[in-house]
Coordinates of C-alpha atoms in Angstrom, one line a residue:
M27 CA 0.0 0.0 0.0
F28 CA 2.7 2.5 1.0
A29 CA 4.8 1.5 -2.0
Q30 CA 1.9 2.2 -4.4
I31 CA 1.2 5.6 -2.9
S32 CA 4.9 6.5 -3.1
R33 CA 5.1 5.5 -6.7
Y34 CA 1.9 7.5 -7.5
L35 CA 3.3 10.7 -5.8
F36 CA 6.9 10.6 -6.8
S37 CA 7.2 8.9 -10.2
I38 CA 5.7 8.8 -13.6
Q39 CA 3.9 5.5 -13.9
T40 CA 2.9 5.6 -17.5
P41 CA 5.8 6.4 -19.9
F42 CA 5.4 9.1 -22.5
E43 CA 5.9 8.8 -26.3
D44 CA 9.5 10.0 -26.2
P45 CA 12.2 10.3 -23.5
F46 CA 12.4 14.1 -23.9
T47 CA 8.9 14.6 -22.7
Q48 CA 9.4 11.9 -20.1
Q49 CA 12.3 13.8 -18.7
R50 CA 10.3 17.1 -18.6
A51 CA 7.5 15.4 -16.7
Q52 CA 9.8 13.9 -14.2
A53 CA 11.7 17.2 -13.7
I54 CA 8.4 19.1 -13.2
L55 CA 7.2 16.5 -10.6
A56 CA 10.5 16.8 -8.8
A57 CA 10.3 20.7 -8.9
V58 CA 6.8 20.5 -7.4
W59 CA 7.9 18.5 -4.4
T60 CA 11.0 20.7 -4.0
V61 CA 8.7 23.8 -3.8
V62 CA 6.5 22.1 -1.3
A63 CA 9.5 21.1 0.8
I64 CA 10.8 24.7 0.9
W65 CA 7.4 26.0 1.8
A66 CA 7.1 23.5 4.7
V67 CA 10.5 24.6 6.0
W68 CA 9.6 28.2 5.7
F69 CA 6.1 27.9 7.2
F70 CA 6.6 25.3 10.0
G71 CA 10.3 26.0 10.6
L72 CA 10.4 29.8 10.6
S73 CA 6.9 31.4 10.7
V74 CA 5.1 29.2 13.2
P75 CA 7.9 29.0 15.8
T76 CA 8.3 32.8 15.8
S77 CA 4.6 33.4 15.9
S78 CA 4.8 35.5 12.7
V79 CA 1.9 33.8 10.9
T80 CA 0.0 36.6 9.3
T81 CA -2.8 36.9 6.8
T82 CA -0.2 37.5 4.1
T83 CA 1.6 34.4 5.2
L84 CA -1.5 32.3 5.0
F85 CA -2.4 33.8 1.6
A86 CA 1.0 33.0 0.3
S87 CA 0.9 29.5 1.7
G88 CA -2.4 28.8 0.1
A89 CA -1.3 30.1 -3.3
I90 CA 1.8 28.0 -3.2
L91 CA -0.1 24.8 -2.3
L92 CA -2.7 25.6 -4.9
F93 CA -0.1 26.0 -7.6
A94 CA 1.7 22.8 -6.5
V95 CA -1.5 20.7 -6.5
A96 CA -2.6 22.0 -9.9
T97 CA 0.9 21.3 -11.4
F98 CA 0.9 17.8 -9.9
L99 CA -2.6 17.0 -11.3
L100 CA -1.6 18.3 -14.8
V101 CA 1.5 16.1 -14.9
K102 CA -0.6 13.1 -13.9
A103 CA -3.1 14.1 -16.7
R104 CA -0.1 14.1 -19.1
R105 CA -0.6 17.8 -20.0
I106 CA 3.1 18.7 -19.7
D107 CA 3.0 22.1 -21.5
L108 CA 0.3 23.4 -19.3
A109 CA 2.0 22.0 -16.2
S110 CA 5.2 23.8 -17.2
T111 CA 3.4 27.1 -17.5
V112 CA 1.7 26.6 -14.1
L113 CA 5.0 25.7 -12.4
V114 CA 6.9 28.7 -13.9
G115 CA 3.9 30.9 -12.9
A116 CA 4.1 29.6 -9.3
L117 CA 7.8 30.3 -9.1
T118 CA 7.2 33.8 -10.5
F119 CA 4.5 34.5 -7.9
I120 CA 6.8 33.4 -5.1
S121 CA 9.7 35.5 -6.4
L122 CA 7.5 38.6 -6.9
G123 CA 6.0 38.1 -3.4
V124 CA 9.5 38.1 -1.8
L125 CA 10.6 41.1 -3.9
Y126 CA 7.6 43.1 -2.7
F127 CA 8.6 42.8 0.9
L128 CA 12.2 43.7 0.3
P129 CA 12.9 47.3 1.3
Q130 CA 14.5 48.3 -1.9
V131 CA 16.0 47.0 -5.1
N132 CA 19.4 45.4 -4.2
P133 CA 21.6 42.6 -5.5
R134 CA 19.5 40.0 -3.7
F135 CA 17.0 40.5 -6.5
I136 CA 19.3 38.5 -8.8
L137 CA 19.1 35.3 -6.7
I138 CA 15.3 35.6 -6.4
I139 CA 14.6 36.6 -10.0
M140 CA 16.8 33.9 -11.6
L141 CA 14.7 31.0 -10.1
P142 CA 11.7 31.3 -12.5
L143 CA 13.9 32.4 -15.4
V144 CA 16.2 29.3 -15.2
T145 CA 13.1 27.1 -14.8
A146 CA 11.5 28.7 -17.9
G147 CA 14.8 28.2 -19.8
V148 CA 14.6 24.4 -19.1
L149 CA 10.9 24.0 -19.8
F150 CA 9.9 26.6 -22.3
N151 CA 10.7 27.3 -25.9
Q152 CA 12.3 30.4 -27.2
Q153 CA 9.1 32.5 -27.2
G154 CA 8.3 31.4 -23.7
I155 CA 11.7 32.3 -22.4
I156 CA 11.6 35.8 -23.9
S157 CA 8.1 36.4 -22.5
M158 CA 9.4 35.3 -19.1
G159 CA 12.3 37.7 -19.3
L160 CA 10.0 40.6 -20.2
I161 CA 7.7 39.8 -17.3
L162 CA 10.6 39.7 -14.8
G163 CA 12.1 42.9 -16.2
L164 CA 8.7 44.7 -15.8
S165 CA 8.4 43.3 -12.3
V166 CA 11.8 44.8 -11.3
L167 CA 10.7 48.2 -12.6
L168 CA 7.3 47.9 -10.8
V169 CA 9.0 47.0 -7.5
E170 CA 11.3 50.0 -7.9
L171 CA 8.4 52.3 -8.4
V172 CA 6.4 51.1 -5.4
A173 CA 9.3 50.6 -3.0
N174 CA 9.4 53.0 0.0
P175 CA 11.8 55.9 -0.9
Q176 CA 12.5 56.5 2.8
S177 CA 14.1 53.1 3.2
A178 CA 16.7 53.8 0.5
D179 CA 20.3 54.5 1.6
I180 CA 21.3 58.2 1.6
G181 CA 23.5 59.0 -1.4
R182 CA 22.7 55.9 -3.3
N183 CA 20.6 55.8 -6.5
P184 CA 18.4 52.6 -6.5
F185 CA 17.8 52.9 -10.2
T186 CA 21.4 52.1 -10.8
D187 CA 20.9 48.7 -9.1
A188 CA 17.7 48.1 -11.0
A189 CA 19.5 48.8 -14.3
Q190 CA 22.2 46.3 -13.4
I191 CA 19.6 43.7 -12.5
L192 CA 17.7 44.4 -15.8
L193 CA 21.0 44.0 -17.7
I194 CA 21.7 40.6 -16.1
I195 CA 18.1 39.5 -16.7
G196 CA 18.3 40.6 -20.3
L197 CA 21.6 38.8 -20.9
A198 CA 20.4 35.6 -19.2
T199 CA 17.2 35.7 -21.2
A200 CA 19.1 36.1 -24.5
I201 CA 21.5 33.3 -23.7
L202 CA 18.7 30.9 -22.7
A203 CA 16.5 31.9 -25.7
L204 CA 19.4 31.4 -28.1
F205 CA 20.2 27.9 -26.9
A206 CA 16.7 26.7 -25.9
N207 CA 15.4 26.0 -29.4
R208 CA 18.8 24.5 -30.5
R209 CA 18.8 22.1 -27.5
Q210 CA 15.2 21.0 -28.1
E211 CA 15.7 20.8 -31.8
I212 CA 18.8 18.6 -31.3
A213 CA 16.9 16.4 -28.8
R214 CA 13.9 16.0 -31.1
S215 CA 16.1 15.4 -34.1
S216 CA 18.0 12.7 -32.3
L217 CA 14.7 11.1 -31.3
R218 CA 13.5 11.1 -34.9
D219 CA 16.8 9.6 -36.1
L220 CA 16.6 6.9 -33.4
E221 CA 13.0 6.2 -34.4
R222 CA 14.0 5.9 -38.0
L223 CA 16.9 3.5 -37.2
R224 CA 14.5 1.5 -35.0
T225 CA 12.1 1.3 -37.9
I226 CA 14.9 0.2 -40.2
F227 CA 16.0 -2.6 -38.0
Q228 CA 12.4 -3.6 -37.0
T229 CA 10.4 -3.1 -40.1
V230 CA 12.6 -2.8 -43.2
S231 CA 15.0 -5.5 -41.9
R232 CA 12.2 -8.0 -41.0
V233 CA 12.9 -11.0 -43.2
S234 CA 11.7 -14.6 -43.2
P235 CA 12.3 -17.6 -45.5
Q236 CA 9.2 -16.6 -47.4
T237 CA 10.2 -13.0 -47.9
T238 CA 11.0 -11.9 -51.5
Q239 CA 13.2 -9.2 -52.9
E240 CA 10.1 -7.3 -54.1
Q241 CA 8.6 -7.3 -50.5
I242 CA 11.9 -6.0 -49.0
L243 CA 12.1 -3.2 -51.6
Q244 CA 8.5 -2.3 -51.2
Q245 CA 9.0 -1.9 -47.4
T246 CA 12.1 0.2 -48.0
T247 CA 10.3 2.6 -50.5
R248 CA 7.3 3.0 -48.1
F249 CA 9.7 3.7 -45.2
L250 CA 11.5 6.4 -47.2
R251 CA 8.3 8.1 -48.3
D252 CA 6.7 8.0 -44.8
A253 CA 9.7 8.8 -42.6
F254 CA 11.5 11.3 -44.8
Q255 CA 8.5 12.6 -46.8
Y256 CA 10.3 12.1 -50.1
D257 CA 8.3 12.4 -53.3
S258 CA 9.9 9.7 -55.4
V259 CA 11.9 6.6 -54.5
Q260 CA 13.3 4.2 -57.0
I261 CA 15.6 1.2 -56.3
Y262 CA 17.7 -0.2 -59.2
L263 CA 19.5 -3.6 -58.9
L264 CA 22.5 -4.8 -60.7
D265 CA 22.3 -8.1 -62.7
E266 CA 25.1 -10.6 -63.4
S267 CA 26.4 -8.5 -66.3
E268 CA 26.9 -5.5 -63.9
R269 CA 24.0 -3.6 -65.4
L270 CA 21.1 -1.7 -63.7
S271 CA 18.4 -3.7 -65.4
R272 CA 15.7 -4.1 -62.8
R273 CA 13.8 -1.3 -61.0
L274 CA 11.2 -1.0 -58.3
R275 CA 9.4 2.4 -57.9
S276 CA 7.4 3.6 -54.9
G277 CA 3.8 2.8 -55.3
V278 CA 4.5 -0.1 -57.7
Q279 CA 4.0 -3.6 -56.4
E280 CA 6.2 -5.6 -58.9
M281 CA 9.8 -5.4 -60.1
E282 CA 10.2 -3.8 -63.5
V283 CA 12.6 -5.3 -66.0
L284 CA 14.1 -2.4 -68.0
G285 CA 14.4 -2.4 -71.8
D286 CA 17.7 -2.2 -73.6
D287 CA 17.4 1.5 -74.0
D288 CA 16.8 2.1 -70.3
V289 CA 19.5 -0.2 -68.9
I290 CA 22.4 1.6 -67.2
K291 CA 25.8 0.1 -67.3
T292 CA 28.4 0.7 -64.6
G293 CA 30.8 2.2 -67.2
D294 CA 28.2 4.8 -68.5
T295 CA 28.4 8.5 -67.9
H296 CA 25.5 8.6 -65.4
I297 CA 25.1 9.6 -61.8
F298 CA 24.0 6.1 -60.9
A299 CA 27.2 4.6 -62.5
D300 CA 29.3 7.2 -60.6
A301 CA 27.7 6.3 -57.3
I302 CA 28.3 2.6 -57.9
R303 CA 32.0 3.2 -58.9
L304 CA 32.6 5.5 -55.9
Q305 CA 30.4 3.6 -53.5
Q306 CA 29.5 6.9 -52.0
P307 CA 26.2 8.9 -51.9
I308 CA 25.9 11.7 -54.5
Q309 CA 23.6 14.6 -54.0
V310 CA 22.4 16.7 -56.9
A311 CA 20.2 19.8 -57.2
I312 CA 18.7 20.8 -60.5
Q313 CA 19.9 24.4 -60.1
D314 CA 23.5 23.3 -59.4
N315 CA 24.1 20.7 -62.1
P316 CA 21.2 20.2 -64.6
A317 CA 23.3 17.6 -66.5
Q318 CA 23.4 15.2 -63.5
A319 CA 19.7 15.8 -62.9
R320 CA 18.5 14.6 -66.2
H321 CA 16.9 11.5 -64.5
F322 CA 14.7 13.8 -62.3
L323 CA 10.9 13.5 -62.6
P324 CA 9.0 16.7 -63.4
A325 CA 8.9 19.4 -60.6
I326 CA 11.7 17.6 -58.7
Q327 CA 14.2 20.1 -57.3
Q328 CA 16.9 18.0 -55.6
G329 CA 17.7 14.4 -54.8
I330 CA 20.4 11.9 -53.7
V331 CA 21.7 8.6 -55.2
V332 CA 22.8 6.1 -52.5
P333 CA 24.7 3.0 -53.5
I334 CA 23.6 -0.4 -52.1
V335 CA 26.8 -2.2 -51.0
H336 CA 27.5 -5.4 -49.2
R337 CA 31.2 -6.2 -48.4
N338 CA 32.5 -3.8 -51.0
R339 CA 30.3 -5.3 -53.7
S340 CA 27.8 -3.0 -55.3
L341 CA 24.3 -4.5 -55.6
G342 CA 22.3 -1.5 -56.8
V343 CA 21.4 2.1 -56.0
M344 CA 18.6 4.0 -54.3
D345 CA 17.4 7.0 -56.2
I346 CA 15.6 9.5 -53.9
Q347 CA 14.0 12.7 -55.2
S348 CA 12.2 15.6 -53.6
V349 CA 10.3 18.7 -54.7
Q350 CA 11.8 20.6 -51.7
P351 CA 14.7 23.0 -52.8
N352 CA 16.7 22.5 -49.6
R353 CA 19.5 20.0 -49.7
I354 CA 19.3 16.8 -47.7
Q355 CA 21.0 17.3 -44.3
A356 CA 24.2 15.3 -43.4
K357 CA 22.5 13.4 -40.6
D358 CA 19.8 12.3 -43.0
V359 CA 22.5 11.1 -45.4
D360 CA 24.0 9.0 -42.6
V361 CA 20.6 7.4 -42.0
L362 CA 20.2 6.7 -45.7
R363 CA 23.7 5.1 -45.8
I364 CA 22.8 2.9 -42.9
L365 CA 19.5 1.9 -44.6
A366 CA 21.4 1.1 -47.8
D367 CA 23.9 -1.0 -46.0
E368 CA 21.1 -2.9 -44.2
L369 CA 19.3 -3.3 -47.5
G370 CA 22.4 -4.7 -49.1
T371 CA 22.8 -7.3 -46.4
L372 CA 19.2 -8.3 -46.8
L373 CA 19.5 -8.6 -50.6
Y374 CA 22.6 -10.7 -50.2
L375 CA 20.9 -13.0 -47.6
L376 CA 17.8 -13.3 -49.8
S377 CA 20.0 -14.2 -52.8
H378 CA 21.9 -16.7 -50.7
I379 CA 18.6 -18.2 -49.4
E380 CA 17.3 -18.5 -52.9
H381 CA 20.5 -20.4 -54.0
L382 CA 20.3 -22.6 -51.0
T383 CA 16.6 -23.3 -51.7
H384 CA 17.4 -24.3 -55.2
D385 CA 20.3 -26.6 -54.0
L386 CA 18.0 -28.0 -51.4
S387 CA 15.3 -28.8 -54.0
D388 CA 17.9 -30.5 -56.2
R389 CA 19.2 -32.5 -53.3
E390 CA 15.7 -33.4 -52.3
A391 CA 15.0 -34.6 -55.9
L392 CA 18.2 -36.6 -55.9
A393 CA 17.3 -38.0 -52.4
N394 CA 13.9 -39.0 -53.7
R395 CA 15.4 -40.7 -56.7
L396 CA 18.0 -42.5 -54.5
Q397 CA 15.2 -43.5 -52.1
T398 CA 13.2 -44.9 -55.0
Q399 CA 16.2 -46.9 -56.2
L400 CA 16.9 -48.1 -52.7
T401 CA 13.3 -49.2 -52.3
S402 CA 13.5 -51.0 -55.6
L403 CA 16.8 -52.7 -54.6
Q404 CA 15.3 -53.7 -51.2
A405 CA 12.3 -55.2 -53.0
Q406 CA 14.6 -57.0 -55.4
R407 CA 16.7 -58.2 -52.5
Q408 CA 13.7 -59.4 -50.6
Q409 CA 12.4 -61.2 -53.8
L410 CA 15.9 -62.7 -54.3
I411 CA 16.1 -63.9 -50.7
S412 CA 12.6 -65.3 -50.8
R413 CA 13.0 -67.0 -54.2
T414 CA 16.4 -68.4 -53.2
W415 CA 15.1 -69.9 -50.0
S416 CA 11.8 -71.0 -51.7
D417 CA 13.9 -72.8 -54.4
Y418 CA 16.2 -74.3 -51.8
I419 CA 13.3 -75.7 -49.6
G420 CA 11.3 -76.7 -52.7
K421 CA 14.2 -78.8 -53.9
R422 CA 13.9 -80.7 -50.7
G423 CA 10.2 -81.4 -51.5
Q424 CA 9.0 -79.2 -48.6
E425 CA 7.3 -75.8 -48.1
A426 CA 8.9 -75.1 -44.7
I427 CA 11.6 -76.5 -42.4
G428 CA 10.9 -76.6 -38.7
F429 CA 12.0 -78.3 -35.5
D430 CA 10.6 -78.5 -32.0
L431 CA 12.2 -79.4 -28.7
E432 CA 9.8 -81.3 -26.5
G433 CA 10.8 -83.3 -23.5
S434 CA 14.2 -84.8 -24.1
G435 CA 14.2 -85.0 -27.9
I436 CA 13.8 -82.9 -31.0
R437 CA 11.0 -83.6 -33.4
Y438 CA 10.4 -82.4 -37.0
A439 CA 7.6 -79.9 -37.5
D440 CA 6.1 -79.1 -40.9
E441 CA 3.4 -76.7 -39.8
I442 CA 4.1 -73.1 -38.6
P443 CA 2.2 -72.1 -35.4
E444 CA -0.1 -69.1 -35.6
T445 CA 2.0 -67.1 -33.1
M446 CA 5.1 -67.6 -35.1
Q447 CA 3.2 -66.5 -38.3
Q448 CA 2.3 -63.3 -36.4
A449 CA 6.0 -62.8 -35.5
M450 CA 6.9 -63.1 -39.2
Q451 CA 4.2 -60.7 -40.2
R452 CA 4.9 -58.1 -37.5
G453 CA 8.7 -58.4 -37.8
E454 CA 9.2 -57.7 -34.0
V455 CA 9.5 -59.6 -30.7
F456 CA 6.3 -60.0 -28.8
V457 CA 5.0 -62.1 -25.9
S458 CA 1.8 -64.2 -26.1
Y459 CA 0.1 -66.7 -23.8
E460 CA -1.0 -70.2 -24.7
N461 CA -1.8 -73.3 -22.5
N462 CA -0.7 -71.6 -19.2
E463 CA 2.6 -70.8 -20.8
K464 CA 4.2 -67.5 -21.8
L465 CA 5.6 -67.5 -25.4
I466 CA 8.4 -65.2 -26.5
N467 CA 8.0 -65.0 -30.3
V468 CA 11.0 -63.8 -32.2
P469 CA 11.2 -63.2 -36.0
I470 CA 14.3 -64.6 -37.8
R471 CA 15.7 -62.0 -40.2
V472 CA 18.4 -62.2 -42.9
R473 CA 19.9 -59.0 -44.2
G474 CA 16.8 -57.1 -43.0
E475 CA 14.3 -59.5 -44.5
T476 CA 12.1 -61.9 -42.4
L477 CA 13.0 -65.5 -43.1
G478 CA 11.2 -67.3 -40.3
A479 CA 10.4 -67.2 -36.7
M480 CA 11.1 -69.0 -33.4
N481 CA 9.5 -68.9 -29.9
F482 CA 10.5 -69.8 -26.4
S483 CA 8.1 -71.0 -23.7
V484 CA 8.6 -69.9 -20.1
P485 CA 6.3 -70.3 -17.0
V486 CA 3.4 -68.0 -17.1
D487 CA 4.4 -66.4 -13.8
Q488 CA 8.0 -65.7 -14.9
V489 CA 8.8 -62.1 -15.6
V490 CA 10.3 -61.5 -19.1
T491 CA 12.9 -58.8 -18.8
E492 CA 14.2 -56.4 -21.5
K493 CA 17.6 -58.1 -21.3
Q494 CA 16.0 -61.4 -22.2
M495 CA 14.1 -59.8 -25.1
D496 CA 17.5 -58.3 -26.4
L497 CA 19.1 -61.7 -26.0
A498 CA 16.3 -63.3 -28.0
R499 CA 16.7 -60.7 -30.8
T500 CA 20.5 -61.4 -30.8
I501 CA 20.0 -65.1 -31.0
A502 CA 17.5 -64.7 -33.9
V503 CA 20.0 -62.5 -35.8
R504 CA 22.8 -65.0 -35.3
L505 CA 20.5 -67.8 -36.3
G506 CA 19.5 -66.0 -39.5
S507 CA 23.2 -65.4 -40.4
A508 CA 24.0 -69.0 -39.7
L509 CA 21.1 -70.3 -41.8
E510 CA 22.2 -68.2 -44.7
G511 CA 25.8 -69.2 -44.4
T512 CA 24.9 -72.9 -44.1
R513 CA 22.6 -72.7 -47.1
L514 CA 25.4 -71.1 -49.1
L515 CA 27.9 -73.7 -47.9
E516 CA 25.5 -76.6 -48.8
Q517 CA 24.8 -75.3 -52.2
T518 CA 28.4 -74.6 -52.8
R519 CA 29.3 -78.1 -51.9
A520 CA 26.6 -79.5 -54.2
Q521 CA 27.8 -77.3 -57.0
A522 CA 31.4 -78.5 -56.4
A523 CA 30.2 -82.1 -56.4
R524 CA 28.4 -81.6 -59.7
E525 CA 31.4 -79.8 -61.2
S526 CA 33.7 -82.7 -60.1
K527 CA 31.4 -85.3 -61.6
A528 CA 31.1 -83.4 -64.8
A529 CA 34.9 -83.1 -65.0
E530 CA 35.2 -86.8 -64.4
V531 CA 32.8 -87.7 -67.2
A532 CA 34.5 -85.2 -69.5
D533 CA 37.9 -86.7 -68.8
M534 CA 36.5 -90.2 -69.5
L535 CA 34.9 -89.2 -72.8
I536 CA 38.0 -87.4 -74.0
G537 CA 39.7 -90.9 -74.0
A538 CA 37.3 -92.4 -76.6
T539 CA 39.0 -93.4 -79.9
N540 CA 36.0 -93.0 -82.3
V541 CA 32.6 -91.4 -82.5
D542 CA 30.7 -94.7 -81.9
A543 CA 32.7 -95.5 -78.8
L544 CA 32.3 -91.9 -77.6
L545 CA 28.5 -91.9 -77.9
S546 CA 28.2 -95.3 -76.4
E547 CA 30.4 -94.3 -73.4
A548 CA 28.5 -91.1 -73.0
V549 CA 25.1 -92.9 -72.8
T550 CA 26.5 -95.1 -70.0
S551 CA 28.2 -92.3 -68.1
F552 CA 25.3 -90.0 -68.2
N553 CA 22.9 -92.7 -67.0
E554 CA 25.2 -93.3 -64.0
A555 CA 26.0 -89.7 -63.3
L556 CA 22.4 -88.5 -63.4
G557 CA 20.7 -91.5 -62.0
A558 CA 18.6 -91.8 -65.1
I559 CA 16.6 -94.9 -66.1
Q560 CA 17.3 -94.4 -69.8
T561 CA 19.6 -92.0 -71.7
Q562 CA 19.4 -91.2 -75.4
I563 CA 21.8 -89.3 -77.6
F564 CA 20.9 -88.2 -81.1
V565 CA 23.0 -86.4 -83.7
E566 CA 21.2 -84.7 -86.5
P567 CA 22.7 -85.6 -89.9
K568 CA 21.8 -82.3 -91.5
R569 CA 24.4 -80.6 -89.3
L570 CA 27.3 -82.7 -90.9
P571 CA 29.3 -81.3 -93.8
Q572 CA 29.2 -84.5 -95.8
D573 CA 25.9 -85.1 -97.7
G574 CA 24.3 -88.5 -97.4
Y575 CA 26.4 -89.7 -94.4
T576 CA 24.8 -89.9 -90.9
L577 CA 26.1 -91.0 -87.6
P578 CA 24.2 -93.6 -85.7
G579 CA 22.2 -92.8 -82.6
Y580 CA 22.8 -94.7 -79.3
S581 CA 20.6 -95.6 -76.4
N582 CA 21.8 -97.3 -73.2
G583 CA 21.3 -101.1 -73.6
H584 CA 20.7 -101.1 -77.4
E585 CA 22.7 -101.2 -80.7
P586 CA 22.9 -98.2 -83.0
S587 CA 19.7 -97.6 -84.9
S588 CA 19.6 -97.8 -88.7
N589 CA 18.1 -94.3 -89.1
G590 CA 21.0 -92.8 -87.2
G591 CA 19.0 -91.9 -84.1
S592 CA 17.0 -93.2 -81.2
S593 CA 14.0 -91.8 -79.6

């Protein structure tokens, strides 16, 4: 409670629109409480103890408190100009009241008179300070006229002291008036510049991945027209051939591609090209150099061309034109340069983002193609593994191979249980319950493809831990690798046996002395090697170079046939 009252009485709770006004409000509030404190010391510390409280004292106290309350309420109402007037009026009333009771004009006037004048110099503008000086000067003359002549010192001219005081008041008023407007102008100008810079970094510099060059340039042109009140703003951008071939004008939503006649090259004799080469702003007024101002629009009086640069690389120019005849001030040129540098950074970032986006699109397309190829290869690998194992098991005259451990022996199983089929379909380990038993079902995978499944039975009240599940997965992986290796080894051995038998038959046939003996030996050898019941060999006579001659055909257990073949 006490803290809230203290904040209300001695501080500005709601900030003002600018720090200059905020400082004025805080200073007025401090001055009000200073006046109240001085009055309290004077009234309760000097007048009351000495029993010198008169009607005049009470009147003065009431006026002081009335002025203080009025000033305080005006500050809280955010009416700072009126509060300043009331405060200076209160100080003037106090000073004139003290002067009235002095016996004559003397140097103590200076100390009393300067209080409202200095306060006016802090709170008022130039006209207010001059008005305050005139009021105080007239007050000095008035006091001199109504002062008691008998109280003056013999041989001393009081008008001499009054003239000196008036001279001091005049000089102080002149000094305060000369510097008052300059101080306020500098303060407000600095605030405007800060606000412009804040707008540059908060509005013009606002960029997102979806922001385009046109949007950034539109924000920049709007900012220049609103903040500086320029009549025409154009932004030209350099292309890869170092030509100013694209332009965005204020009020236009889209970038304009210039024709060949309007394109400006960096080597041309043009103010834009000069600004790019020098990388410095160039001001031009139509009355100073009409040749440089040939790009001005009608009624334009002066303008400036500011290069857009990023890391010593020119990206374009800002062409700013105004109908006002006054040249652009140096501080405004500095703000424009900061804006151009910020714009250059943004244009570079947007260009870099655009290149990265294109690269990302290309990489995504490549990744999609590779993913498609990988999916195709995985499907082919899955088909190959499935076909290889299907052929292998099919050659054994079976559809599946399975074994089951029951009791003390292993028995052959030719049907896949339903839970194991689920494990093969799901491709992951899961626990099921069957006949008061807990089954751990594990798929068997070979190179990422499901080949089969296995399960383990444990008591239904036994807890299956994550370590046991990991162990089951590891065993399944090792089993799949072993199955694949064993299959390859078995097929390799079978292939080696076939190759050995074929080589043996070939060596035997090479030892034959004539064709009849060769065919006869071949029939017998093939019958034995292949386990056939009957083997036939037939040679087509039309394939022989000699017409009318045919080789006989042979069949195991028979003589050569007369037609040269056997069927």
